[in-house]
mmCIF file of C-alpha atoms and ligand atoms in Angstrom:
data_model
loop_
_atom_site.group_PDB
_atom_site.id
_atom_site.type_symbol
_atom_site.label_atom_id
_atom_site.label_comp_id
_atom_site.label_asym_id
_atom_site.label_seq_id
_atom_site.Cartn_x
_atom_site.Cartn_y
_atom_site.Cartn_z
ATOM 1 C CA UNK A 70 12.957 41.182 -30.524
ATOM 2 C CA UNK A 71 10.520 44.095 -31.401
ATOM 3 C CA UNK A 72 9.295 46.906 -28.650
ATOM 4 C CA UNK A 73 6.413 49.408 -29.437
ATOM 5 C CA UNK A 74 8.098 52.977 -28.374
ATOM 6 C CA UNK A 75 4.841 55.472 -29.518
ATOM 7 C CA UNK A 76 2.166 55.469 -32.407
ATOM 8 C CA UNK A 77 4.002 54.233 -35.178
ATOM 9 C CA UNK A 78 7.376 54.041 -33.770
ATOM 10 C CA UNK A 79 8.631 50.602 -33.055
ATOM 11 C CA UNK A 80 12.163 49.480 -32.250
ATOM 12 C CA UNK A 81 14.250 46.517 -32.355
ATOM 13 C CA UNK A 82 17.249 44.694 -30.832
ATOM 14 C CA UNK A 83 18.450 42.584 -33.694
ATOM 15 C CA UNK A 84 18.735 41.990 -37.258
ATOM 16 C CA UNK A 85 16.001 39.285 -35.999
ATOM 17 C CA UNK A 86 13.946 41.201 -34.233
ATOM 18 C CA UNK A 87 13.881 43.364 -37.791
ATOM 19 C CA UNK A 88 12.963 40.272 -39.911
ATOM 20 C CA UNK A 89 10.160 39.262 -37.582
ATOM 21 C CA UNK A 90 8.260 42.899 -38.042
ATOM 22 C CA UNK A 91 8.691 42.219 -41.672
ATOM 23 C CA UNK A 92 7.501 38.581 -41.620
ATOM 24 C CA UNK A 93 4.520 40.306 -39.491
ATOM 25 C CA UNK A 94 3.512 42.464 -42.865
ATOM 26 C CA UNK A 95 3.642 39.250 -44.955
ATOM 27 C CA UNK A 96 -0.164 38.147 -44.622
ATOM 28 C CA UNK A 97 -1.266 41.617 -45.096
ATOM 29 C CA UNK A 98 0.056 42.815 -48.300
ATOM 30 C CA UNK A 99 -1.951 42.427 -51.474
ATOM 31 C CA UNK A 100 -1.103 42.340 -55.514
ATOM 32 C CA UNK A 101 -0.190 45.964 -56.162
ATOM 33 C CA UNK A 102 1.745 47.200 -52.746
ATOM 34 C CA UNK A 103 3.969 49.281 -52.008
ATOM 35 C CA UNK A 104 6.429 49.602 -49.261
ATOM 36 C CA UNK A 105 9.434 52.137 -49.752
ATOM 37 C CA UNK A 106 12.141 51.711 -47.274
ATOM 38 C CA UNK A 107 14.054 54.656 -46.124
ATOM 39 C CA UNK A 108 17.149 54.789 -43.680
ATOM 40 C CA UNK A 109 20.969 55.129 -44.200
ATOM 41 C CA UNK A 110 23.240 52.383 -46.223
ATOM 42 C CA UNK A 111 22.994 49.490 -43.701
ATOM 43 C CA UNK A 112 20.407 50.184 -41.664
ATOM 44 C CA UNK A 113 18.852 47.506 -42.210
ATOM 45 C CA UNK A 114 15.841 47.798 -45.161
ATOM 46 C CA UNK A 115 17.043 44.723 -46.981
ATOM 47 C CA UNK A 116 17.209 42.614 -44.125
ATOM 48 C CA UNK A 117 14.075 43.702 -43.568
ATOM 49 C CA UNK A 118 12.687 42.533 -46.777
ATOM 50 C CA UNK A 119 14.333 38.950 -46.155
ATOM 51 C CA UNK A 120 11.733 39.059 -43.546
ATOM 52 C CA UNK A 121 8.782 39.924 -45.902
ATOM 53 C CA UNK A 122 10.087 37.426 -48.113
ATOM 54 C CA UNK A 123 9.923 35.181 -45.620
ATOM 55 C CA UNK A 124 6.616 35.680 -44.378
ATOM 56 C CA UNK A 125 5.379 35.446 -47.772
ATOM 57 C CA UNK A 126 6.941 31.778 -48.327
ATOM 58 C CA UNK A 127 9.567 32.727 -50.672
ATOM 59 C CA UNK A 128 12.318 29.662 -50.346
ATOM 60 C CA UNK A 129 14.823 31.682 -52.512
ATOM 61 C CA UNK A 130 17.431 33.363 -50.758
ATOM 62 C CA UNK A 131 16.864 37.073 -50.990
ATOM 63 C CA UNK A 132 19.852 39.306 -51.815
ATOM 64 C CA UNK A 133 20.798 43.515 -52.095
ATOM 65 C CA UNK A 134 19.472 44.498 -55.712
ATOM 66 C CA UNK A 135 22.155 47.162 -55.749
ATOM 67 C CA UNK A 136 23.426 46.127 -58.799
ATOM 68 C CA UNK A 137 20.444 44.553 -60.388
ATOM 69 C CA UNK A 138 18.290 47.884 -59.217
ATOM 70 C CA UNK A 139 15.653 45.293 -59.508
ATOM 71 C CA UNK A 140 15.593 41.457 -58.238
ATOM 72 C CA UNK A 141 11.953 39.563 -58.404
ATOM 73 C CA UNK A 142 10.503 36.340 -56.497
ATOM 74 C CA UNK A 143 7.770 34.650 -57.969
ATOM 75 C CA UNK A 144 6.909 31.866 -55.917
ATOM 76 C CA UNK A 145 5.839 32.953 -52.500
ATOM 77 C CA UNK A 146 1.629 33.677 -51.763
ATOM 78 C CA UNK A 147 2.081 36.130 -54.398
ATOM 79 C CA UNK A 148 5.363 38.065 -56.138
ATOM 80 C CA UNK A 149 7.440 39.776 -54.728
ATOM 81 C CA UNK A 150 9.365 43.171 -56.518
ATOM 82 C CA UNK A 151 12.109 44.073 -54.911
ATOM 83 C CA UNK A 152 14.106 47.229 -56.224
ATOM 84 C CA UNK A 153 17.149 49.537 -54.806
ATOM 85 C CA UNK A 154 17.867 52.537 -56.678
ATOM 86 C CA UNK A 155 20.557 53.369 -54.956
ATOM 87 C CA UNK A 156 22.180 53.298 -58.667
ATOM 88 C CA UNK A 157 20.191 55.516 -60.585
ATOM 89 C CA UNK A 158 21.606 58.779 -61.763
ATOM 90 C CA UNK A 159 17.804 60.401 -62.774
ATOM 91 C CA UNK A 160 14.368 59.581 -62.586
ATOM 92 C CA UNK A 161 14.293 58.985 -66.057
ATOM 93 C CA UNK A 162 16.107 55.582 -66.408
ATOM 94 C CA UNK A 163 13.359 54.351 -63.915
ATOM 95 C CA UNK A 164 11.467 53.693 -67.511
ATOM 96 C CA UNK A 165 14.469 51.715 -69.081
ATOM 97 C CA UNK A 166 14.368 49.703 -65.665
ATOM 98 C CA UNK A 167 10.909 48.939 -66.254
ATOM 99 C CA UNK A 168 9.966 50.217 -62.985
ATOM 100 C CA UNK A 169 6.451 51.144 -63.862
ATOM 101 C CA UNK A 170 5.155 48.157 -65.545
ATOM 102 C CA UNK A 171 6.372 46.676 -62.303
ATOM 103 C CA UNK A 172 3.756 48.951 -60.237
ATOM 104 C CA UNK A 173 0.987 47.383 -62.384
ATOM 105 C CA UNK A 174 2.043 44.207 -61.868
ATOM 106 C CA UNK A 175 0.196 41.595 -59.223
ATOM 107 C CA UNK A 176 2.473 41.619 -56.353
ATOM 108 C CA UNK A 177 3.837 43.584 -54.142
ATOM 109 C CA UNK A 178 6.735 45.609 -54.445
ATOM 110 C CA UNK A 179 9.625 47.011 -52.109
ATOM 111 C CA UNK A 180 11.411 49.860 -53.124
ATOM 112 C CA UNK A 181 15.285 50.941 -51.155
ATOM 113 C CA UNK A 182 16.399 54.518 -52.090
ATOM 114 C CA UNK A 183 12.510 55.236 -53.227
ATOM 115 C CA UNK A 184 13.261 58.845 -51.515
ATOM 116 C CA UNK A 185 15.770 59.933 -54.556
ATOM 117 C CA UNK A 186 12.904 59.816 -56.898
ATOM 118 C CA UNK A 187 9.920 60.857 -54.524
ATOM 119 C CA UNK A 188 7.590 62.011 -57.791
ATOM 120 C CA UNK A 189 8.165 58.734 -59.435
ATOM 121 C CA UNK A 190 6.726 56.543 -56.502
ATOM 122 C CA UNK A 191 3.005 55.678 -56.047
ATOM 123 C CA UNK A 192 0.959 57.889 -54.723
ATOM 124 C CA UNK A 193 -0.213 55.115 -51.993
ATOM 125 C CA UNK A 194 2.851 53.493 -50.436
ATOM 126 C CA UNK A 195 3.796 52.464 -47.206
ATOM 127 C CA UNK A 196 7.208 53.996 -46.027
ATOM 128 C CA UNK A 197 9.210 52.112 -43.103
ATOM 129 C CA UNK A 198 11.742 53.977 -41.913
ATOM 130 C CA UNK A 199 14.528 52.439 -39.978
ATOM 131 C CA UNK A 200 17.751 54.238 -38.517
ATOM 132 C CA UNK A 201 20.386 53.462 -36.164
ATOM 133 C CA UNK A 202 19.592 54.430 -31.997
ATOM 134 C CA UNK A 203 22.523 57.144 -31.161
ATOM 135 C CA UNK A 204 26.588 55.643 -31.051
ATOM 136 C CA UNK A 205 26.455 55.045 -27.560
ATOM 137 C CA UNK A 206 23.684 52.752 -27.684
ATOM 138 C CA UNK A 207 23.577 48.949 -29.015
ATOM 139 C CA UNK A 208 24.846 48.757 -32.278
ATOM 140 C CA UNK A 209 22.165 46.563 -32.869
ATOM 141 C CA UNK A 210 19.487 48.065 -32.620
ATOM 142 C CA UNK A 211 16.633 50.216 -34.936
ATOM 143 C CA UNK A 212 14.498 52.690 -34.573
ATOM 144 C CA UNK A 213 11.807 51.818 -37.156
ATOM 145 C CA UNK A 214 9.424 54.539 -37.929
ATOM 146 C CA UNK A 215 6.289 53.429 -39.832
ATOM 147 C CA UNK A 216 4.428 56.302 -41.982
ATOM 148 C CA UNK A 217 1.175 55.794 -44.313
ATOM 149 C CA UNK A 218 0.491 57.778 -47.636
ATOM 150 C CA UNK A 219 -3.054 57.021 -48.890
ATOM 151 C CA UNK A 220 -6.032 55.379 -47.979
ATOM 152 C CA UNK A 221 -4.334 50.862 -48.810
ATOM 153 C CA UNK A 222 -1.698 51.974 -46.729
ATOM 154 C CA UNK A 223 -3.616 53.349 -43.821
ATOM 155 C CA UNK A 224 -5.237 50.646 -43.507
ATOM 156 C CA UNK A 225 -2.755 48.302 -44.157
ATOM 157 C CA UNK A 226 -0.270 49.925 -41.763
ATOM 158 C CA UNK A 227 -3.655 49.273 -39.244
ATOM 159 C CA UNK A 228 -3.561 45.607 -39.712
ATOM 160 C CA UNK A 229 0.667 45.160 -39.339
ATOM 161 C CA UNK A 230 0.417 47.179 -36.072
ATOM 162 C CA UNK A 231 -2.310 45.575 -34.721
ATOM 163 C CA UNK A 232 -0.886 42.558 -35.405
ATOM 164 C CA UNK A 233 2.915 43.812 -34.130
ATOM 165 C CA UNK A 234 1.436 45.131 -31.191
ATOM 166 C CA UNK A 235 0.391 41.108 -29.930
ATOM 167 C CA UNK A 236 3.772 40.164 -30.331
ATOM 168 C CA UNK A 237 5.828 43.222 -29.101
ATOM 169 C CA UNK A 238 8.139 43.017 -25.972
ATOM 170 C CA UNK A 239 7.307 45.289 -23.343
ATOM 171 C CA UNK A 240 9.663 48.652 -24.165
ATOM 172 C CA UNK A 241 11.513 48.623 -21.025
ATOM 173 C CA UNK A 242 13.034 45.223 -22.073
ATOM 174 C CA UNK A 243 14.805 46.972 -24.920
ATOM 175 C CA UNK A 244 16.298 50.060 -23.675
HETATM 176 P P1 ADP B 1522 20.511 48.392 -46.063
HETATM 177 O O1 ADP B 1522 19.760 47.556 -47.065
HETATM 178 O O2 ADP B 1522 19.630 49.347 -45.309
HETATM 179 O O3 ADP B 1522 21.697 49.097 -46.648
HETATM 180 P P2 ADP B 1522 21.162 45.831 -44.923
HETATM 181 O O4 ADP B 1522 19.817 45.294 -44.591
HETATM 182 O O5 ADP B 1522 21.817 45.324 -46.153
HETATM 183 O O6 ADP B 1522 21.103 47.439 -44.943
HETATM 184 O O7 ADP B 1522 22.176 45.589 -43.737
HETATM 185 C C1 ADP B 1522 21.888 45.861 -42.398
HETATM 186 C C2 ADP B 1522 23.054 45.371 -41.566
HETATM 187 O O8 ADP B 1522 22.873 45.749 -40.216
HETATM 188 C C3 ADP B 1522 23.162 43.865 -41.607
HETATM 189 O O9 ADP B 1522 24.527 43.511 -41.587
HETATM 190 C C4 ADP B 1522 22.484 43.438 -40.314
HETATM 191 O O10 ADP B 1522 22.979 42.216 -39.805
HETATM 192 C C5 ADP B 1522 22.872 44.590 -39.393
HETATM 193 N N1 ADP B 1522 21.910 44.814 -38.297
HETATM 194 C C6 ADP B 1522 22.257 44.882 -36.998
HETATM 195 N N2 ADP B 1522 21.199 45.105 -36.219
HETATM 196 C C7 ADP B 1522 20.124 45.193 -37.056
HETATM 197 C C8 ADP B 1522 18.734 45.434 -36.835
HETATM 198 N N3 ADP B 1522 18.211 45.643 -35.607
HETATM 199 N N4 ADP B 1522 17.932 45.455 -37.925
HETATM 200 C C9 ADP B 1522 18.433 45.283 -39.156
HETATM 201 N N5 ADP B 1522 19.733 45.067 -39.434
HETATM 202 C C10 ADP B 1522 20.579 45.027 -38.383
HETATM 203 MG MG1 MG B 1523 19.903 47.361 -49.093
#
């Protein structure tokens, strides 16, 4: 379950209620997006791209590209890249890891740990936050902050929330 708390702040109640706000993106995203996802080690930003992957029809299971820094599924409505650089020492080995033919690639990609190498990442990118609601509340749930850099992603983020905001629980139903 997903709850809209203010502009661009949603928040959910499960590892489900994460997946569905992802699956929501899926018929959005075009060849050549980017979404970085921000937030603490298990807070939830590759579940959340199961749920993009999802959306997007991919039947393979998605996994954490911690130690493959980049995993990619090529059979859903159109690719998905899916990196975590959690790894890398320095921006440099992002060439090695051919993370920039990836960018020019036709899909879209997701990038975990994007914020280590914030010069490296395209200038136009989505960035979902997510982060853990204080100790004392439900372990389970996310705050999930949603920020746009350039003009694809504004308009993009226009279209998810839009889209969210038919399907969002009323907030008082997820405290
Ligand atoms: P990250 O990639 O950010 O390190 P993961 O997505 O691998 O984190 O793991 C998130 C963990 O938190 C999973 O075990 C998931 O089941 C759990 N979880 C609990 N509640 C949520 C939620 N609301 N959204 C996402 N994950 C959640
Ligand atoms: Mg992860």
């Amino acid at each position: 379950m997903f709850a809209m708390m203010q502009d661009h702040m949603w928040a959910t109640s499960c590892v489900e209620g994460t997946k569905q706000m992802a699956k929501a993106l899926a018929p959005f995203v075009k060849a050549g997006d980017c979404v970085e996802l921000s937030g603490d080690l298990g807070a939830g930003k590759t579940q959340f791209v199961q749920g993009l992957a999802a959306g997007l029809g991919i039947s393979a299971q998605v996994i954490s590209p911690t130690f493959n820094i980049l995993l990619s599924y090529p059979d859903g409505r159109i690719p998905l890249f899916h990196f975590d650089l959690y790894r890398l020492d320095e921006a440099l080995e992002l060439e090695d890891i051919g993370f920039y033919d990836v960018l020019e690639d036709e899909g879209v990609v997701c990038i975990e740990w994007g914020d280590k190498f914030p010069e490296a990442l395209p200038d136009d990118r989505l960035i979902v936050c997510l982060r853990s609601k204080s100790a004392l509340d439900d372990a389970d749930a996310r705050i999930i902050d949603i920020d746009a850099v350039g003009r694809r992603s504004y308009e993009l983020r226009g279209l998810w929330e839009e889209s969210l905001a038919k399907e969002a629980v009323r907030f008082q139903g997820l405290g």
